[in-house]
């Protein structure tokens, strides 16, 4: 096979492994429409395809049909731009469209999954009748962000949880960082250095809404083993805090190794 083409402006798409053979890839649905109608690409143009398992394909478009585009595989390589750990962000529901920003930017920062949840001081509350539609939209935001920043996988966006459900789910991670503004916290970089994270481990990052967490919620989190951590001396907005924390995690565990 030829050497993989390092071209930054080549459009990136994600496809299921069932649509990949040894020699060709079929792009379907909205992405196929985007290639042929929005981008107005033609046979001979190049695209990059990821299968969300770590493989990245350099392809050349071959044929177009209704709802499907077929591309020949020129070369394949193993992705090397994913973090050496799995990071799940648990974000308390913020007001307005702030969650959209959190999803987009946290995908750029390397998260594997974003899970919204309700906390005591959330102004916005989950509406079960609208949950499926909201989750579908949030997943689209994550997918577009993954394409834009060159991710090899598309991070998922989970269903909105209650606070107690979040505690139970996040407790399954190897390390749970609970962002809190009160007393008894340890600076995030120190926590990361004092609690070595093995390759491939799962880190959970828990961030509150505009009002932060109540003392009772902080007590519950500590009770189940979460590590309360501080993010410095300044008060960060709810949409800033997760991005700041993710950058700190990357600086200590990814960029400094």
Short mmCIF file of C-alpha atoms in Angstrom, two decimals:
data_model
loop_
_atom_site.label_atom_id
_atom_site.label_comp_id
_atom_site.label_asym_id
_atom_site.label_seq_id
_atom_site.Cartn_x
_atom_site.Cartn_y
_atom_site.Cartn_z
CA UNK A 1 0.00 0.00 0.00
CA UNK A 2 1.01 3.61 -0.50
CA UNK A 3 2.21 5.84 2.30
CA UNK A 4 -0.68 7.53 4.08
CA UNK A 5 -1.34 11.05 2.79
CA UNK A 6 -0.95 13.71 5.51
CA UNK A 7 -3.44 16.30 4.25
CA UNK A 8 -5.11 18.49 6.86
CA UNK A 9 -8.01 19.72 4.76
CA UNK A 10 -9.24 16.32 3.55
CA UNK A 11 -12.83 15.79 4.79
CA UNK A 12 -13.15 13.21 7.59
CA UNK A 13 -16.00 10.74 8.03
CA UNK A 14 -16.89 7.95 10.44
CA UNK A 15 -18.40 4.69 9.20
CA UNK A 16 -19.34 1.38 10.86
CA UNK A 17 -16.98 -1.54 10.29
CA UNK A 18 -19.72 -3.37 8.37
CA UNK A 19 -19.31 -0.84 5.54
CA UNK A 20 -15.57 -1.49 5.19
CA UNK A 21 -14.06 -4.25 3.04
CA UNK A 22 -10.40 -4.96 2.31
CA UNK A 23 -10.48 -2.69 -0.73
CA UNK A 24 -13.36 -0.23 -0.41
CA UNK A 25 -15.57 1.74 1.97
CA UNK A 26 -19.21 2.75 1.57
CA UNK A 27 -20.33 6.04 3.13
CA UNK A 28 -24.10 6.21 3.61
CA UNK A 29 -26.90 8.52 4.69
CA UNK A 30 -26.30 12.14 5.63
CA UNK A 31 -22.55 11.86 5.14
CA UNK A 32 -23.03 10.56 1.60
CA UNK A 33 -25.37 13.47 0.90
CA UNK A 34 -22.83 15.88 2.38
CA UNK A 35 -20.07 14.52 0.14
CA UNK A 36 -22.05 14.70 -3.08
CA UNK A 37 -24.30 17.72 -2.53
CA UNK A 38 -22.78 20.07 0.06
CA UNK A 39 -19.09 19.48 -0.69
CA UNK A 40 -19.77 18.75 -4.39
CA UNK A 41 -16.98 16.20 -4.45
CA UNK A 42 -16.35 14.00 -7.46
CA UNK A 43 -14.71 10.72 -8.37
CA UNK A 44 -10.99 11.03 -7.74
CA UNK A 45 -11.31 13.31 -4.72
CA UNK A 46 -9.82 12.14 -1.43
CA UNK A 47 -11.53 11.60 1.93
CA UNK A 48 -10.37 10.27 5.30
CA UNK A 49 -12.49 7.58 6.95
CA UNK A 50 -12.35 6.34 10.56
CA UNK A 51 -13.97 3.17 11.86
CA UNK A 52 -13.99 4.24 15.54
CA UNK A 53 -11.76 1.31 16.48
CA UNK A 54 -8.47 3.09 15.91
CA UNK A 55 -7.99 2.63 12.15
CA UNK A 56 -7.88 5.54 9.72
CA UNK A 57 -8.22 5.09 5.96
CA UNK A 58 -7.01 7.29 3.14
CA UNK A 59 -9.57 6.86 0.34
CA UNK A 60 -10.34 8.10 -3.13
CA UNK A 61 -13.95 8.49 -4.21
CA UNK A 62 -15.02 6.01 -6.87
CA UNK A 63 -18.78 6.04 -7.44
CA UNK A 64 -21.95 7.81 -6.34
CA UNK A 65 -25.47 6.43 -5.85
CA UNK A 66 -28.62 7.56 -4.09
CA UNK A 67 -27.79 7.60 -0.39
CA UNK A 68 -24.37 6.00 -0.76
CA UNK A 69 -20.86 6.85 -1.91
CA UNK A 70 -18.16 4.22 -2.55
CA UNK A 71 -14.46 4.97 -2.12
CA UNK A 72 -11.40 2.83 -2.80
CA UNK A 73 -8.93 2.37 0.06
CA UNK A 74 -5.46 3.65 -0.77
CA UNK A 75 -3.84 3.07 2.60
CA UNK A 76 -4.59 2.47 6.26
CA UNK A 77 -2.84 3.38 9.46
CA UNK A 78 -3.43 3.07 13.19
CA UNK A 79 -4.64 6.26 14.84
CA UNK A 80 -2.20 7.79 17.32
CA UNK A 81 -4.04 10.93 18.44
CA UNK A 82 -6.31 9.46 21.14
CA UNK A 83 -5.43 9.96 24.84
CA UNK A 84 -3.73 7.04 26.66
CA UNK A 85 -6.70 6.90 29.05
CA UNK A 86 -10.50 6.88 28.80
CA UNK A 87 -12.06 10.05 30.15
CA UNK A 88 -15.76 10.42 30.92
CA UNK A 89 -17.12 13.89 31.67
CA UNK A 90 -20.17 14.09 33.93
CA UNK A 91 -21.60 17.59 33.46
CA UNK A 92 -24.49 18.96 35.53
CA UNK A 93 -27.12 20.50 33.27
CA UNK A 94 -26.32 24.18 32.58
CA UNK A 95 -28.63 26.89 31.30
CA UNK A 96 -29.16 27.80 27.64
CA UNK A 97 -26.88 26.30 25.02
CA UNK A 98 -23.86 25.99 27.32
CA UNK A 99 -23.96 22.19 27.17
CA UNK A 100 -23.49 22.38 23.39
CA UNK A 101 -20.26 24.31 23.97
CA UNK A 102 -19.11 21.87 26.64
CA UNK A 103 -19.71 18.91 24.33
CA UNK A 104 -17.88 20.49 21.41
CA UNK A 105 -14.85 21.65 23.36
CA UNK A 106 -14.53 18.56 25.54
CA UNK A 107 -14.47 16.38 22.41
CA UNK A 108 -11.57 18.50 21.19
CA UNK A 109 -9.89 17.95 24.57
CA UNK A 110 -10.08 14.16 24.25
CA UNK A 111 -13.11 12.92 26.22
CA UNK A 112 -14.53 9.50 25.42
CA UNK A 113 -18.04 10.25 26.65
CA UNK A 114 -20.11 13.13 28.02
CA UNK A 115 -22.92 12.36 30.46
CA UNK A 116 -25.33 15.15 31.55
CA UNK A 117 -26.93 14.89 34.99
CA UNK A 118 -29.24 16.79 37.32
CA UNK A 119 -27.87 18.25 40.53
CA UNK A 120 -29.52 20.14 43.36
CA UNK A 121 -28.67 23.61 42.03
CA UNK A 122 -29.48 22.99 38.37
CA UNK A 123 -31.91 25.55 36.97
CA UNK A 124 -32.58 23.38 33.91
CA UNK A 125 -34.32 20.07 34.52
CA UNK A 126 -34.52 16.92 32.42
CA UNK A 127 -37.70 16.57 30.36
CA UNK A 128 -38.19 12.84 29.68
CA UNK A 129 -40.44 13.50 26.68
CA UNK A 130 -37.69 15.53 24.97
CA UNK A 131 -34.70 13.47 26.10
CA UNK A 132 -34.34 11.30 22.97
CA UNK A 133 -34.41 14.28 20.62
CA UNK A 134 -31.92 16.23 22.76
CA UNK A 135 -29.56 13.28 22.99
CA UNK A 136 -29.64 12.77 19.22
CA UNK A 137 -28.78 16.45 18.71
CA UNK A 138 -25.96 16.33 21.28
CA UNK A 139 -24.51 13.27 19.57
CA UNK A 140 -24.47 15.16 16.26
CA UNK A 141 -22.52 17.98 17.93
CA UNK A 142 -20.00 15.45 19.27
CA UNK A 143 -19.64 13.82 15.85
CA UNK A 144 -19.04 17.12 14.06
CA UNK A 145 -16.49 18.14 16.68
CA UNK A 146 -14.71 14.79 16.28
CA UNK A 147 -14.49 15.33 12.53
CA UNK A 148 -13.20 18.88 12.92
CA UNK A 149 -10.41 18.08 15.37
CA UNK A 150 -9.20 14.86 13.79
CA UNK A 151 -10.38 12.35 16.37
CA UNK A 152 -10.20 8.66 15.57
CA UNK A 153 -13.40 7.90 17.47
CA UNK A 154 -16.72 9.65 17.98
CA UNK A 155 -17.30 10.27 21.71
CA UNK A 156 -20.75 9.30 22.89
CA UNK A 157 -23.21 11.52 24.75
CA UNK A 158 -25.13 9.62 27.39
CA UNK A 159 -28.69 10.00 28.58
CA UNK A 160 -29.29 12.53 31.36
CA UNK A 161 -28.97 10.97 34.82
CA UNK A 162 -30.16 11.88 38.29
CA UNK A 163 -27.46 12.83 40.81
CA UNK A 164 -27.65 9.44 42.54
CA UNK A 165 -27.51 7.58 39.23
CA UNK A 166 -24.46 9.63 38.28
CA UNK A 167 -22.77 8.67 41.56
CA UNK A 168 -23.37 4.97 40.90
CA UNK A 169 -22.17 5.09 37.30
CA UNK A 170 -19.10 7.29 37.83
CA UNK A 171 -18.00 5.16 40.81
CA UNK A 172 -17.06 2.44 38.33
CA UNK A 173 -14.14 4.52 37.00
CA UNK A 174 -10.57 3.92 38.15
CA UNK A 175 -10.29 7.54 39.31
CA UNK A 176 -13.14 9.99 39.97
CA UNK A 177 -12.36 13.71 40.17
CA UNK A 178 -15.11 15.77 41.81
CA UNK A 179 -14.75 19.50 41.11
CA UNK A 180 -15.75 21.45 44.20
CA UNK A 181 -15.23 25.03 45.41
CA UNK A 182 -15.47 24.27 49.12
CA UNK A 183 -12.83 23.33 51.68
CA UNK A 184 -10.97 20.04 51.77
CA UNK A 185 -10.06 19.90 48.09
CA UNK A 186 -6.70 19.02 46.56
CA UNK A 187 -5.40 20.84 43.45
CA UNK A 188 -6.09 18.78 40.35
CA UNK A 189 -2.45 18.38 39.17
CA UNK A 190 -1.41 17.13 42.62
CA UNK A 191 -4.27 14.63 42.71
CA UNK A 192 -3.23 13.26 39.34
CA UNK A 193 0.39 12.88 40.41
CA UNK A 194 -0.55 11.29 43.75
CA UNK A 195 -2.94 8.81 42.09
CA UNK A 196 -1.07 7.28 39.12
CA UNK A 197 -3.37 6.38 36.25
CA UNK A 198 -2.35 3.20 34.38
CA UNK A 199 -2.47 3.07 30.59
CA UNK A 200 -6.05 2.59 29.41
CA UNK A 201 -7.62 3.41 32.77
CA UNK A 202 -10.92 5.27 33.02
CA UNK A 203 -11.03 8.72 34.61
CA UNK A 204 -14.35 10.32 35.53
CA UNK A 205 -14.54 14.11 35.82
CA UNK A 206 -17.60 15.51 37.62
CA UNK A 207 -18.51 19.19 37.13
CA UNK A 208 -21.43 21.09 38.65
CA UNK A 209 -23.90 23.58 37.20
CA UNK A 210 -23.86 27.37 37.58
CA UNK A 211 -24.32 27.17 41.36
CA UNK A 212 -21.84 24.38 41.93
CA UNK A 213 -22.57 21.53 44.32
CA UNK A 214 -24.25 21.72 47.70
CA UNK A 215 -22.43 20.57 50.83
CA UNK A 216 -24.68 17.52 51.05
CA UNK A 217 -23.87 16.53 47.46
CA UNK A 218 -20.15 16.97 48.13
CA UNK A 219 -20.50 14.77 51.21
CA UNK A 220 -22.26 12.06 49.18
CA UNK A 221 -19.58 12.18 46.51
CA UNK A 222 -16.80 11.83 49.08
CA UNK A 223 -18.71 9.02 50.76
CA UNK A 224 -18.66 6.90 47.59
CA UNK A 225 -14.97 7.51 46.96
CA UNK A 226 -14.84 10.56 44.70
CA UNK A 227 -11.79 12.78 45.14
CA UNK A 228 -12.74 16.45 45.70
CA UNK A 229 -10.50 18.68 43.65
CA UNK A 230 -10.06 22.41 43.17
CA UNK A 231 -9.46 24.29 39.94
CA UNK A 232 -7.49 27.24 41.27
CA UNK A 233 -8.28 30.48 43.05
CA UNK A 234 -10.60 31.96 40.43
CA UNK A 235 -14.27 31.10 40.02
CA UNK A 236 -14.85 29.45 36.64
CA UNK A 237 -18.12 29.40 34.74
CA UNK A 238 -19.79 26.01 34.40
CA UNK A 239 -18.89 25.88 30.69
CA UNK A 240 -15.28 26.88 31.41
CA UNK A 241 -14.58 24.52 34.32
CA UNK A 242 -14.65 21.20 32.39
CA UNK A 243 -12.46 22.54 29.60
CA UNK A 244 -9.97 23.95 32.11
CA UNK A 245 -9.93 20.64 34.01
CA UNK A 246 -9.55 18.58 30.83
CA UNK A 247 -6.62 20.76 29.77
CA UNK A 248 -4.99 20.18 33.16
CA UNK A 249 -5.46 16.42 32.83
CA UNK A 250 -3.97 16.42 29.34
CA UNK A 251 -1.02 18.54 30.47
CA UNK A 252 -0.16 16.13 33.30
CA UNK A 253 -1.01 12.75 31.76
CA UNK A 254 -0.58 13.26 28.03
CA UNK A 255 1.60 16.24 27.09
CA UNK A 256 4.10 15.77 29.91
CA UNK A 257 4.85 12.11 29.06
#
